mmCIF file of C-alpha atoms in Angstrom:
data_model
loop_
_atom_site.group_PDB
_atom_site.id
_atom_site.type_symbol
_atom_site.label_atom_id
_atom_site.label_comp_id
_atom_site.label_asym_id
_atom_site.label_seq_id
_atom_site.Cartn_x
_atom_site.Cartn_y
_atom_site.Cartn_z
ATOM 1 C CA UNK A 1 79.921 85.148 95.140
ATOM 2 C CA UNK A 2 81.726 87.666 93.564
ATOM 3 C CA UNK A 3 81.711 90.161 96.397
ATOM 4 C CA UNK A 4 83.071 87.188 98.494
ATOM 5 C CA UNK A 5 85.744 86.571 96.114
ATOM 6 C CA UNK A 6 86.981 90.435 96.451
ATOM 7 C CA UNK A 7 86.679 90.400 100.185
ATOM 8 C CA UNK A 8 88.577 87.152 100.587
ATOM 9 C CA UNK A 9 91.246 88.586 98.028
ATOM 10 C CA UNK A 10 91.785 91.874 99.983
ATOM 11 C CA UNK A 11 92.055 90.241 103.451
ATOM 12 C CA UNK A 12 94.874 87.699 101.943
ATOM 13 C CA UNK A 13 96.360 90.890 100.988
ATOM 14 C CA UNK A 14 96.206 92.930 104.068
ATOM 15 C CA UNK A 15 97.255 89.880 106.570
ATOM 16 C CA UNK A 16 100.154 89.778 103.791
ATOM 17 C CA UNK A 17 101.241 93.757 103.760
ATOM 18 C CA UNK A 18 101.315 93.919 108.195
ATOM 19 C CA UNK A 19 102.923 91.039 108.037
ATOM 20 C CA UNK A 20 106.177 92.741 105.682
ATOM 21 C CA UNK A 21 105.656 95.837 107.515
ATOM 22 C CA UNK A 22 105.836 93.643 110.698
ATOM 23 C CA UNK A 23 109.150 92.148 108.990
ATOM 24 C CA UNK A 24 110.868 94.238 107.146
ATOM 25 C CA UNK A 25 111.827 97.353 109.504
ATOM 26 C CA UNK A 26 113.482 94.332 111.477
ATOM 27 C CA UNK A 27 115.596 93.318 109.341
ATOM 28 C CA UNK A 28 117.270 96.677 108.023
ATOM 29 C CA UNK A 29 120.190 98.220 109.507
ATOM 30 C CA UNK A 30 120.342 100.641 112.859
ATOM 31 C CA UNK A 31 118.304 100.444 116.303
ATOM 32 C CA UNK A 32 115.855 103.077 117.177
ATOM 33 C CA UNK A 33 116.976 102.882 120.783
ATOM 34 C CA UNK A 34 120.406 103.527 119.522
ATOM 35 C CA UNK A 35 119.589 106.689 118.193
ATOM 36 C CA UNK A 36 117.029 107.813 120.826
ATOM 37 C CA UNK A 37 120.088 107.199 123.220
ATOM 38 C CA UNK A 38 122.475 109.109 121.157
ATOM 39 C CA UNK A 39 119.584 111.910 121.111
ATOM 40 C CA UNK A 40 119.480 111.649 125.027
ATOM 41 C CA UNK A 41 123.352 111.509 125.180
ATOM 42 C CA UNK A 42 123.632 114.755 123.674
ATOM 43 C CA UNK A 43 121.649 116.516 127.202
ATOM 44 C CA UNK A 44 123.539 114.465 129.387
ATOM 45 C CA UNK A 45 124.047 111.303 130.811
ATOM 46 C CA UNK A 46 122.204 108.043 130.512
ATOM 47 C CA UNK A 47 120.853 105.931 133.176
ATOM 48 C CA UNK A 48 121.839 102.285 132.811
ATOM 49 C CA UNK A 49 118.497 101.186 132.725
ATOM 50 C CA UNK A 50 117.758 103.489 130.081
ATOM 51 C CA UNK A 51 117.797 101.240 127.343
ATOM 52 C CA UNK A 52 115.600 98.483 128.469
ATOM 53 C CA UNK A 53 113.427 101.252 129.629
ATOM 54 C CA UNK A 54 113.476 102.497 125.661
ATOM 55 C CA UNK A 55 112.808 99.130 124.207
ATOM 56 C CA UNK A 56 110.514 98.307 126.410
ATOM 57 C CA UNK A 57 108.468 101.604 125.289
ATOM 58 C CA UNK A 58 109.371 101.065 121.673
ATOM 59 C CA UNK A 59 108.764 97.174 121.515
ATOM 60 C CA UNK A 60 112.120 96.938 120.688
ATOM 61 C CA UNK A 61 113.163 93.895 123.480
ATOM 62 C CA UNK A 62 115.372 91.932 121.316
ATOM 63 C CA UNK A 63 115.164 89.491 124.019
ATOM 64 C CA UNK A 64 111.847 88.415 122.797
ATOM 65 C CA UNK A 65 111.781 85.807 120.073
ATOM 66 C CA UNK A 66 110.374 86.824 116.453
ATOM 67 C CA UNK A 67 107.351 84.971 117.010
ATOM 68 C CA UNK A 68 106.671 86.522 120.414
ATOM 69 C CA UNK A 69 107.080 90.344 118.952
ATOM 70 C CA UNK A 70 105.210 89.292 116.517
ATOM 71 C CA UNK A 71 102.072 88.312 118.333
ATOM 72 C CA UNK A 72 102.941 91.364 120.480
ATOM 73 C CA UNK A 73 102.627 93.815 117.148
ATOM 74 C CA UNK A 74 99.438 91.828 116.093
ATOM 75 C CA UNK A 75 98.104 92.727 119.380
ATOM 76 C CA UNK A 76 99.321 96.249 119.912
ATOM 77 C CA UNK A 77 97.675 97.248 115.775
ATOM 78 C CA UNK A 78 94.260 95.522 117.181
ATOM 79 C CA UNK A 79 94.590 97.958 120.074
ATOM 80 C CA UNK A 80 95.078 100.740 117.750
ATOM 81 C CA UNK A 81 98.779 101.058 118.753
ATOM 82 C CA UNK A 82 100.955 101.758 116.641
ATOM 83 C CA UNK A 83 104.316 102.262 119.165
ATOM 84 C CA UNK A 84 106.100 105.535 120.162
ATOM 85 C CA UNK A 85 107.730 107.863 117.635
ATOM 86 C CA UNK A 86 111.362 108.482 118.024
ATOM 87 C CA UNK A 87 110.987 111.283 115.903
ATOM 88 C CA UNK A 88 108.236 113.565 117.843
ATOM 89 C CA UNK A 89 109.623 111.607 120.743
ATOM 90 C CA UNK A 90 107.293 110.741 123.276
ATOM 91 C CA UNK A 91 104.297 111.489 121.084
ATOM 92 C CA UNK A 92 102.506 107.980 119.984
ATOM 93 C CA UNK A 93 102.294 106.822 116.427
ATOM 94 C CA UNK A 94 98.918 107.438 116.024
ATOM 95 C CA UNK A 95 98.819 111.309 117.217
ATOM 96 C CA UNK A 96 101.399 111.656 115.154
ATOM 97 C CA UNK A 97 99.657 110.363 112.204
ATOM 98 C CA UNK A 98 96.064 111.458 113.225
ATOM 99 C CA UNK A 99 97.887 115.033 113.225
ATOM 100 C CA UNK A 100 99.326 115.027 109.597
ATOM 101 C CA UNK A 101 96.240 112.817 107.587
ATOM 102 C CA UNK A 102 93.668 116.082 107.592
ATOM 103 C CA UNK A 103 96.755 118.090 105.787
ATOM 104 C CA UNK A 104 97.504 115.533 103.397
ATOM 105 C CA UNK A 105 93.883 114.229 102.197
ATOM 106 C CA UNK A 106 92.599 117.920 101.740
ATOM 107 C CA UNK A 107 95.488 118.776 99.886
ATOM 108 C CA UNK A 108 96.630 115.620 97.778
ATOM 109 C CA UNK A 109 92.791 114.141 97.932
ATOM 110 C CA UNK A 110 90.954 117.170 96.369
ATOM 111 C CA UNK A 111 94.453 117.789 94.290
ATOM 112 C CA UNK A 112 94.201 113.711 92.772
ATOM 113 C CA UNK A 113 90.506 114.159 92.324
ATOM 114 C CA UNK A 114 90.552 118.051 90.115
ATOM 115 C CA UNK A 115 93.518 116.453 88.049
ATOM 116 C CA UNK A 116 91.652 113.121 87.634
ATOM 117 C CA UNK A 117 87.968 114.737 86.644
ATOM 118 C CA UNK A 118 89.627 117.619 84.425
ATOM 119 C CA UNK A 119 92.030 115.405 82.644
ATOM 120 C CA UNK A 120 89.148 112.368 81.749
ATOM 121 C CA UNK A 121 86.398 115.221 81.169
ATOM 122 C CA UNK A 122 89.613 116.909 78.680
ATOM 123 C CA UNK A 123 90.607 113.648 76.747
ATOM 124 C CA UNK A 124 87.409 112.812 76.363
ATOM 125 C CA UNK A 125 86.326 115.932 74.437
ATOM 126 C CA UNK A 126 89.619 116.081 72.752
ATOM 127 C CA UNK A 127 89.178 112.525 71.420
ATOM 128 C CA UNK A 128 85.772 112.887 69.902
ATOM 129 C CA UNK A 129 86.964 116.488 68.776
ATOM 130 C CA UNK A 130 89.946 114.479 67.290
ATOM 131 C CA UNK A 131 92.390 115.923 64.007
ATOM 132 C CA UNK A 132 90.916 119.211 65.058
ATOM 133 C CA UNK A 133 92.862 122.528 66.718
ATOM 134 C CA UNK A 134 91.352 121.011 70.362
ATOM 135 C CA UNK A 135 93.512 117.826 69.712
ATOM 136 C CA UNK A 136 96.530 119.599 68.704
ATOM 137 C CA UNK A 137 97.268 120.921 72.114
ATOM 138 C CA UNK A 138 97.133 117.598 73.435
ATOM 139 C CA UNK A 139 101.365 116.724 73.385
ATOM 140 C CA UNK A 140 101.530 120.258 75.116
ATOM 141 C CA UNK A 141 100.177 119.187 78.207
ATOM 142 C CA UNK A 142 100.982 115.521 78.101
ATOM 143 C CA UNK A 143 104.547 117.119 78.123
ATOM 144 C CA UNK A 144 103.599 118.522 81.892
ATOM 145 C CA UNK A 145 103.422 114.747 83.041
ATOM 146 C CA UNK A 146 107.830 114.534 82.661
ATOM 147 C CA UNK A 147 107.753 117.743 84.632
ATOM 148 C CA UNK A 148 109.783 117.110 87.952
ATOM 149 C CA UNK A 149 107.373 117.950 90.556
ATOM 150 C CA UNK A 150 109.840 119.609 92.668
ATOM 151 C CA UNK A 151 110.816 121.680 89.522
ATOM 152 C CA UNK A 152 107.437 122.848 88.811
ATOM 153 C CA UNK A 153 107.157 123.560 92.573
ATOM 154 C CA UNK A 154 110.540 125.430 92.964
ATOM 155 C CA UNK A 155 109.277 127.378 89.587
ATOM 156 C CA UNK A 156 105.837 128.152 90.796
ATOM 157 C CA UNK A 157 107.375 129.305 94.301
ATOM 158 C CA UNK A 158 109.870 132.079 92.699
ATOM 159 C CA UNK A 159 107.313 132.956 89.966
ATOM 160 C CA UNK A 160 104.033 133.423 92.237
ATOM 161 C CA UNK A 161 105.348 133.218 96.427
ATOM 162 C CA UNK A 162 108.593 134.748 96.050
ATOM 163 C CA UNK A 163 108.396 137.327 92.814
ATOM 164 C CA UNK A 164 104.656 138.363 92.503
ATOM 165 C CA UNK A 165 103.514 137.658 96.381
ATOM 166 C CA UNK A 166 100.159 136.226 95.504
ATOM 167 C CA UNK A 167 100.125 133.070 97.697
ATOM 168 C CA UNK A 168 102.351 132.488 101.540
ATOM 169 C CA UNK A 169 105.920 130.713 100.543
ATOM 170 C CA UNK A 170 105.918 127.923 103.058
ATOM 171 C CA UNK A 171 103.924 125.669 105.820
ATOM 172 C CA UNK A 172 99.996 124.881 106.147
ATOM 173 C CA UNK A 173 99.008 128.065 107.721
ATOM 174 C CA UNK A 174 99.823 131.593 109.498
ATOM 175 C CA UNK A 175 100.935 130.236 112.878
ATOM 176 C CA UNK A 176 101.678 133.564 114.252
ATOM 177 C CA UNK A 177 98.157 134.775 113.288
ATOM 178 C CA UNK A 178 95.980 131.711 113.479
ATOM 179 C CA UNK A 179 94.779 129.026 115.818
ATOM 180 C CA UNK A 180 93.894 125.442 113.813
ATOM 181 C CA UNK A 181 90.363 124.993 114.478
ATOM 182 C CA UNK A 182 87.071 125.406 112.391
ATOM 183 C CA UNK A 183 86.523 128.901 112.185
ATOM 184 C CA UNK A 184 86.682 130.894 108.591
ATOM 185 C CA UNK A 185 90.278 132.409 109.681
ATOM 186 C CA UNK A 186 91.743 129.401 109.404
ATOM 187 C CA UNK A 187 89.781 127.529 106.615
ATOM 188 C CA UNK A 188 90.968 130.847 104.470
ATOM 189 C CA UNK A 189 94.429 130.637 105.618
ATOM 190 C CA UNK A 190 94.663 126.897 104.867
ATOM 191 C CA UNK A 191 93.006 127.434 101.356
ATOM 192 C CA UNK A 192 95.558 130.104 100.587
ATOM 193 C CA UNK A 193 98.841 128.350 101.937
ATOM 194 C CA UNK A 194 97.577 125.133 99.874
ATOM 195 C CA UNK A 195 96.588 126.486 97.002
ATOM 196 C CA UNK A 196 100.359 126.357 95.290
ATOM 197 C CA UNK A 197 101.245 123.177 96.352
ATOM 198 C CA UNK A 198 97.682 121.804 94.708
ATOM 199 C CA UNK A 199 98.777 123.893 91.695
ATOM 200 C CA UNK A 200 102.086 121.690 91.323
ATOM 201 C CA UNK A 201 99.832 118.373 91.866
ATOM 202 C CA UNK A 202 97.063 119.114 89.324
ATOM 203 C CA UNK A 203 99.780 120.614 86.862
ATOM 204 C CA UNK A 204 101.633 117.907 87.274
ATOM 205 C CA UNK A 205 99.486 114.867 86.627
ATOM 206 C CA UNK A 206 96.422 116.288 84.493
ATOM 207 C CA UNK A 207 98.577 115.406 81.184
ATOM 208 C CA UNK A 208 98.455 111.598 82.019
ATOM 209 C CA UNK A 209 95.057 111.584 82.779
ATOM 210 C CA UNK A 210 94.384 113.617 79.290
ATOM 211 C CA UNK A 211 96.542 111.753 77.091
ATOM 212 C CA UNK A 212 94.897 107.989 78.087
ATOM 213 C CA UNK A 213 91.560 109.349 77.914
ATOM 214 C CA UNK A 214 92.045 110.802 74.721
ATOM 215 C CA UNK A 215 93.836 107.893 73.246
ATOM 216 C CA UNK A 216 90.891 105.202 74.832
ATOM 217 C CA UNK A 217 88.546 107.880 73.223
ATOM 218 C CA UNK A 218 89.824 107.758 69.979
ATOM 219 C CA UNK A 219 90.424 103.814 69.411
ATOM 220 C CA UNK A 220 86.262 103.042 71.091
ATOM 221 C CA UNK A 221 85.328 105.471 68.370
ATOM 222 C CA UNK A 222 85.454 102.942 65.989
ATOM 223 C CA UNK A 223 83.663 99.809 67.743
ATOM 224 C CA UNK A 224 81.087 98.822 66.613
ATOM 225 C CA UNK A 225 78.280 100.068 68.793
ATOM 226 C CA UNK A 226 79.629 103.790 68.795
ATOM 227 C CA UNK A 227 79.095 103.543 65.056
ATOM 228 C CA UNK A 228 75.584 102.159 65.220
ATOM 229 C CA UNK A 229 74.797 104.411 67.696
ATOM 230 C CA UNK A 230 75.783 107.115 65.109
ATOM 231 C CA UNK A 231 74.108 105.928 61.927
ATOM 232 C CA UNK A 232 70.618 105.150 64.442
ATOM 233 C CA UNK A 233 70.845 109.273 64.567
ATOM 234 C CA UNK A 234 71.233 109.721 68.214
ATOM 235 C CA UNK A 235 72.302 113.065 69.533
ATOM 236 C CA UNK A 236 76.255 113.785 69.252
ATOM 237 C CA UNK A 237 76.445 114.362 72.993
ATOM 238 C CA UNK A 238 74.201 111.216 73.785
ATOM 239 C CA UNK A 239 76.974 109.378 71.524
ATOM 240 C CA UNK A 240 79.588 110.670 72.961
ATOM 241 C CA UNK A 241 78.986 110.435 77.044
ATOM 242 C CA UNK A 242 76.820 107.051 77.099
ATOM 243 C CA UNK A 243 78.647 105.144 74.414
ATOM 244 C CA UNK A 244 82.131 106.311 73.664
ATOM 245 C CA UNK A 245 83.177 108.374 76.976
ATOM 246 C CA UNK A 246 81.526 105.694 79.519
ATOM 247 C CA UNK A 247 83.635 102.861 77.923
ATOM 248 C CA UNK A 248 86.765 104.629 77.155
ATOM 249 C CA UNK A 249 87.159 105.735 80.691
ATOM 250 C CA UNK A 250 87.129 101.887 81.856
ATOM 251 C CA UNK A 251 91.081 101.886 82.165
ATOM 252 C CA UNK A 252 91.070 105.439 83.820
ATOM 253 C CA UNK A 253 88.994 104.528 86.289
ATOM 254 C CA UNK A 254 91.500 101.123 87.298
ATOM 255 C CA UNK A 255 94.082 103.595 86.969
ATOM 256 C CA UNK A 256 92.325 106.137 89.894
ATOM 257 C CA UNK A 257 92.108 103.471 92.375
ATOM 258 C CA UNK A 258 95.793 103.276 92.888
ATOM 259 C CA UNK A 259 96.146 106.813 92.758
ATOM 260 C CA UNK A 260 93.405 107.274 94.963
ATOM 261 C CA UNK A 261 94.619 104.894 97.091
ATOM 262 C CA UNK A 262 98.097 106.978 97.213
ATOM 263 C CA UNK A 263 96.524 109.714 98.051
ATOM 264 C CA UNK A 264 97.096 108.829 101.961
ATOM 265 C CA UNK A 265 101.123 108.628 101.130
ATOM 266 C CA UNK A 266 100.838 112.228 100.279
ATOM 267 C CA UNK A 267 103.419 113.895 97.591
ATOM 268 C CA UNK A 268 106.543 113.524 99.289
ATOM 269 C CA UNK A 269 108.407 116.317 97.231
ATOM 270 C CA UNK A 270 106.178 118.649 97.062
ATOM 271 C CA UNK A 271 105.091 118.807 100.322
ATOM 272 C CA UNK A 272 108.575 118.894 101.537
ATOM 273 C CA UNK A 273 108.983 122.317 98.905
ATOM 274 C CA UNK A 274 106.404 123.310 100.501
ATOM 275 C CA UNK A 275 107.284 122.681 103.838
ATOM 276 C CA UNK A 276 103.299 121.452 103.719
ATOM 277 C CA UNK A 277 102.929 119.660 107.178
ATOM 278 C CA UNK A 278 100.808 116.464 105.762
ATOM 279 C CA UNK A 279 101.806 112.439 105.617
ATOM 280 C CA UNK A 280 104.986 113.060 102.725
ATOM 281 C CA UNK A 281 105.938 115.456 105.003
ATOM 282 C CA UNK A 282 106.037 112.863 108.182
ATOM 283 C CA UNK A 283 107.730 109.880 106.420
ATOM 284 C CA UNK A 284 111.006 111.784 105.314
ATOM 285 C CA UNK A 285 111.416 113.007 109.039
ATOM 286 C CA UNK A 286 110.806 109.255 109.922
ATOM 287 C CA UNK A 287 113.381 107.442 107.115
ATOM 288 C CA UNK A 288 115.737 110.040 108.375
ATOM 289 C CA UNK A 289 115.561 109.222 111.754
ATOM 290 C CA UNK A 290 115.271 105.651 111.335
ATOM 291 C CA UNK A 291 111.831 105.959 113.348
ATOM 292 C CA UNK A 292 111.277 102.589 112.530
ATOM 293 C CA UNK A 293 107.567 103.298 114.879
ATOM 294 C CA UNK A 294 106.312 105.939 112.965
ATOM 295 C CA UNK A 295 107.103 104.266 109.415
ATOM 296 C CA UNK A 296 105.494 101.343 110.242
ATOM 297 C CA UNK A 297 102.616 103.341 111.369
ATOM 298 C CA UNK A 298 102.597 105.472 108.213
ATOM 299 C CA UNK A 299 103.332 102.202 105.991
ATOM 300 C CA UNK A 300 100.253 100.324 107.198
ATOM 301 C CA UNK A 301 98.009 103.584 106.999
ATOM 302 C CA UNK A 302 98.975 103.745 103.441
ATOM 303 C CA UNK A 303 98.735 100.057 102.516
ATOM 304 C CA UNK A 304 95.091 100.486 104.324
ATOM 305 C CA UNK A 305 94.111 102.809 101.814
ATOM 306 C CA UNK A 306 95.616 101.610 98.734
ATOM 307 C CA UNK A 307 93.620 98.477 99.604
ATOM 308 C CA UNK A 308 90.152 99.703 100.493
ATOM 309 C CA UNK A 309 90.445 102.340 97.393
ATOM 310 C CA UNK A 310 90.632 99.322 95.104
ATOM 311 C CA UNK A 311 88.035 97.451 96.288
ATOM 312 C CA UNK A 312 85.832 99.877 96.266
ATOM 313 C CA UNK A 313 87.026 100.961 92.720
ATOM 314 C CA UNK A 314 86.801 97.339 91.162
ATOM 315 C CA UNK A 315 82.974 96.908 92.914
ATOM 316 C CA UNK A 316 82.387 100.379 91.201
ATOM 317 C CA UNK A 317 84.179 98.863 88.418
ATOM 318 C CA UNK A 318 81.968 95.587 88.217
ATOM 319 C CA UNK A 319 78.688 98.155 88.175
ATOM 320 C CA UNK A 320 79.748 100.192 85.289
ATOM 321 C CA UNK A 321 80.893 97.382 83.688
ATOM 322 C CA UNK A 322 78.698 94.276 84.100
ATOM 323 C CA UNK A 323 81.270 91.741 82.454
ATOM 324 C CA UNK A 324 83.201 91.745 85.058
ATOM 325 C CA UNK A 325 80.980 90.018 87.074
ATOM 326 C CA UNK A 326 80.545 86.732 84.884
ATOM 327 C CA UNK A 327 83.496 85.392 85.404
ATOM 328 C CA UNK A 328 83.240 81.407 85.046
#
């Protein structure tokens, strides 16, 4: 029953989020024929029958009623189409995406996951360790978490790209030296050209992680069942992982879900720093363009994610902690 509950929950979500992204890209400002037009324009003339040619291709035909575009999107996202991109015009939606995912859930992914297991493994230790020198240095790195992240990236780029040479200043990997594909040249090219921007990420958002981990440490120190556990004699590090640390983490685990499931949406800024060729990368290009297409594309793929990444986070969440499940 309770598995039925989340399911039924999550599809009453999704149905809701295509239904906005169906909506709202309608209803804002501009035409993306308009401005693949004004694109064509600018080589030479345009055939009259250009533009129903364009909407057509872009399902666009303002002829149709709401309803009937509707039905017609419903249809197309069953289909796996997503539309054409005005941006990487007349490459579909989904290359388009299915191009710029890998980049972004290697780098943000593993990024999100480092920051995530360091910062909870960190707060934890620092909270049992607490009102000694390992606590102290906690407000040093929760002060990392108001750090801009292009700031840090701009800072890490002069200090380490620009200044010292250590890792490649821009892009996902040497394109004059190296073919994408799986082969060890260009695994070690793609480590080294992401290894900044997943600097900036980890950097970035470790303090958050650290600081609620040490602070949920600290206040399930005192229930208690940490105490009994104490005064029954059980080892320290017993104590500490299966009582305190397993408990305490309960919030930071809630809290990974929706970062996990933001993982898809890449980081915008720094990937544009960067120049990083992932999703963040994708859906400035496409809000500058007005590729209505491709951010309905990139929209959906995101909502996807953030929904599947908390279901599978609060059935996680109902094993770890059983009363979850006995609700009345």
């Amino acid at each position: 029953m309770y598995l039925l509950r989340k399911l039924a929950f999550y599809l009453a979500a999704f149905w809701a989020a295509v239904t906005l992204n169906f909506l709202i890209p309608r209803l804002l400002p501009g035409n993306p024929v308009d401005i693949l037009i004004g694109k064509l324009a600018q080589q030479g003339p345009v055939a009259p029958g250009t533009r129903d040619s364009l909407e057509m291709l872009l399902g666009s035909d303002t002829s149709e009623s709401l309803w009937s575009q509707y039905v017609s999107y419903l249809s197309g996202l069953a289909k796996g189409d997503f539309g054409t991109s005005v941006t990487y015009f007349p490459a579909p939606v989904t290359d388009v995406i299915g191009q710029a995912i890998p980049w972004t859930l290697l780098l943000v992914g593993i990024s999100t996951l480092l920051a995530f297991l360091l910062g909870v493994g960190l707060g934890a230790f620092a909270g049992w360790k607490r009102g000694t020198w390992v606590d102290s240095i906690i407000p040093a790195t929760a002060l990392l978490q108001s750090v801009p992240y292009f700031w840090l990236a701009l800072v890490l780029v002069y200090f380490f790209a620009v200044n010292l040479g250590w890792f490649p200043l821009s892009g996902g990997y040497d394109v004059n030296s190296v073919r994408p594909g799986w082969s060890w040249e260009f695994i070690e090219s793609a480590i080294s050209y992401g290894t900044l921007p997943a600097i900036t990420i980890v950097v970035s958002s470790i303090g958050g992680w650290l600081l609620g981990m040490r602070n949920m440490m600290v206040s399930t120190l005192s229930d208690d069942y940490v105490v009994t556990a104490e005064a029954k004699g059980l080892h320290p590090v017993r104590v500490m992982i299966t009582y305190a640390a397993r408990n305490a983490a309960l919030p930071s685990v809630a809290g990974f879900a929706i970062s996990l499931g933001f993982v898809v949406a890449g980081s915008i800024v720094t990937e544009q720093v960067f120049s990083y060729p992932g999703i963040g990368n994708a859906m400035l290009l496409a809000v500058s363009n007005n590729d209505y297409a491709l951010m309905q594309g990139l929209f959906l793929v995101i909502t996807i994610a953030v929904l599947v990444s908390n279901l599978l986070v609060d059935l996680f969440y109902g094993l770890i902690d059983p009363r979850t499940r006995t609700r009345n």
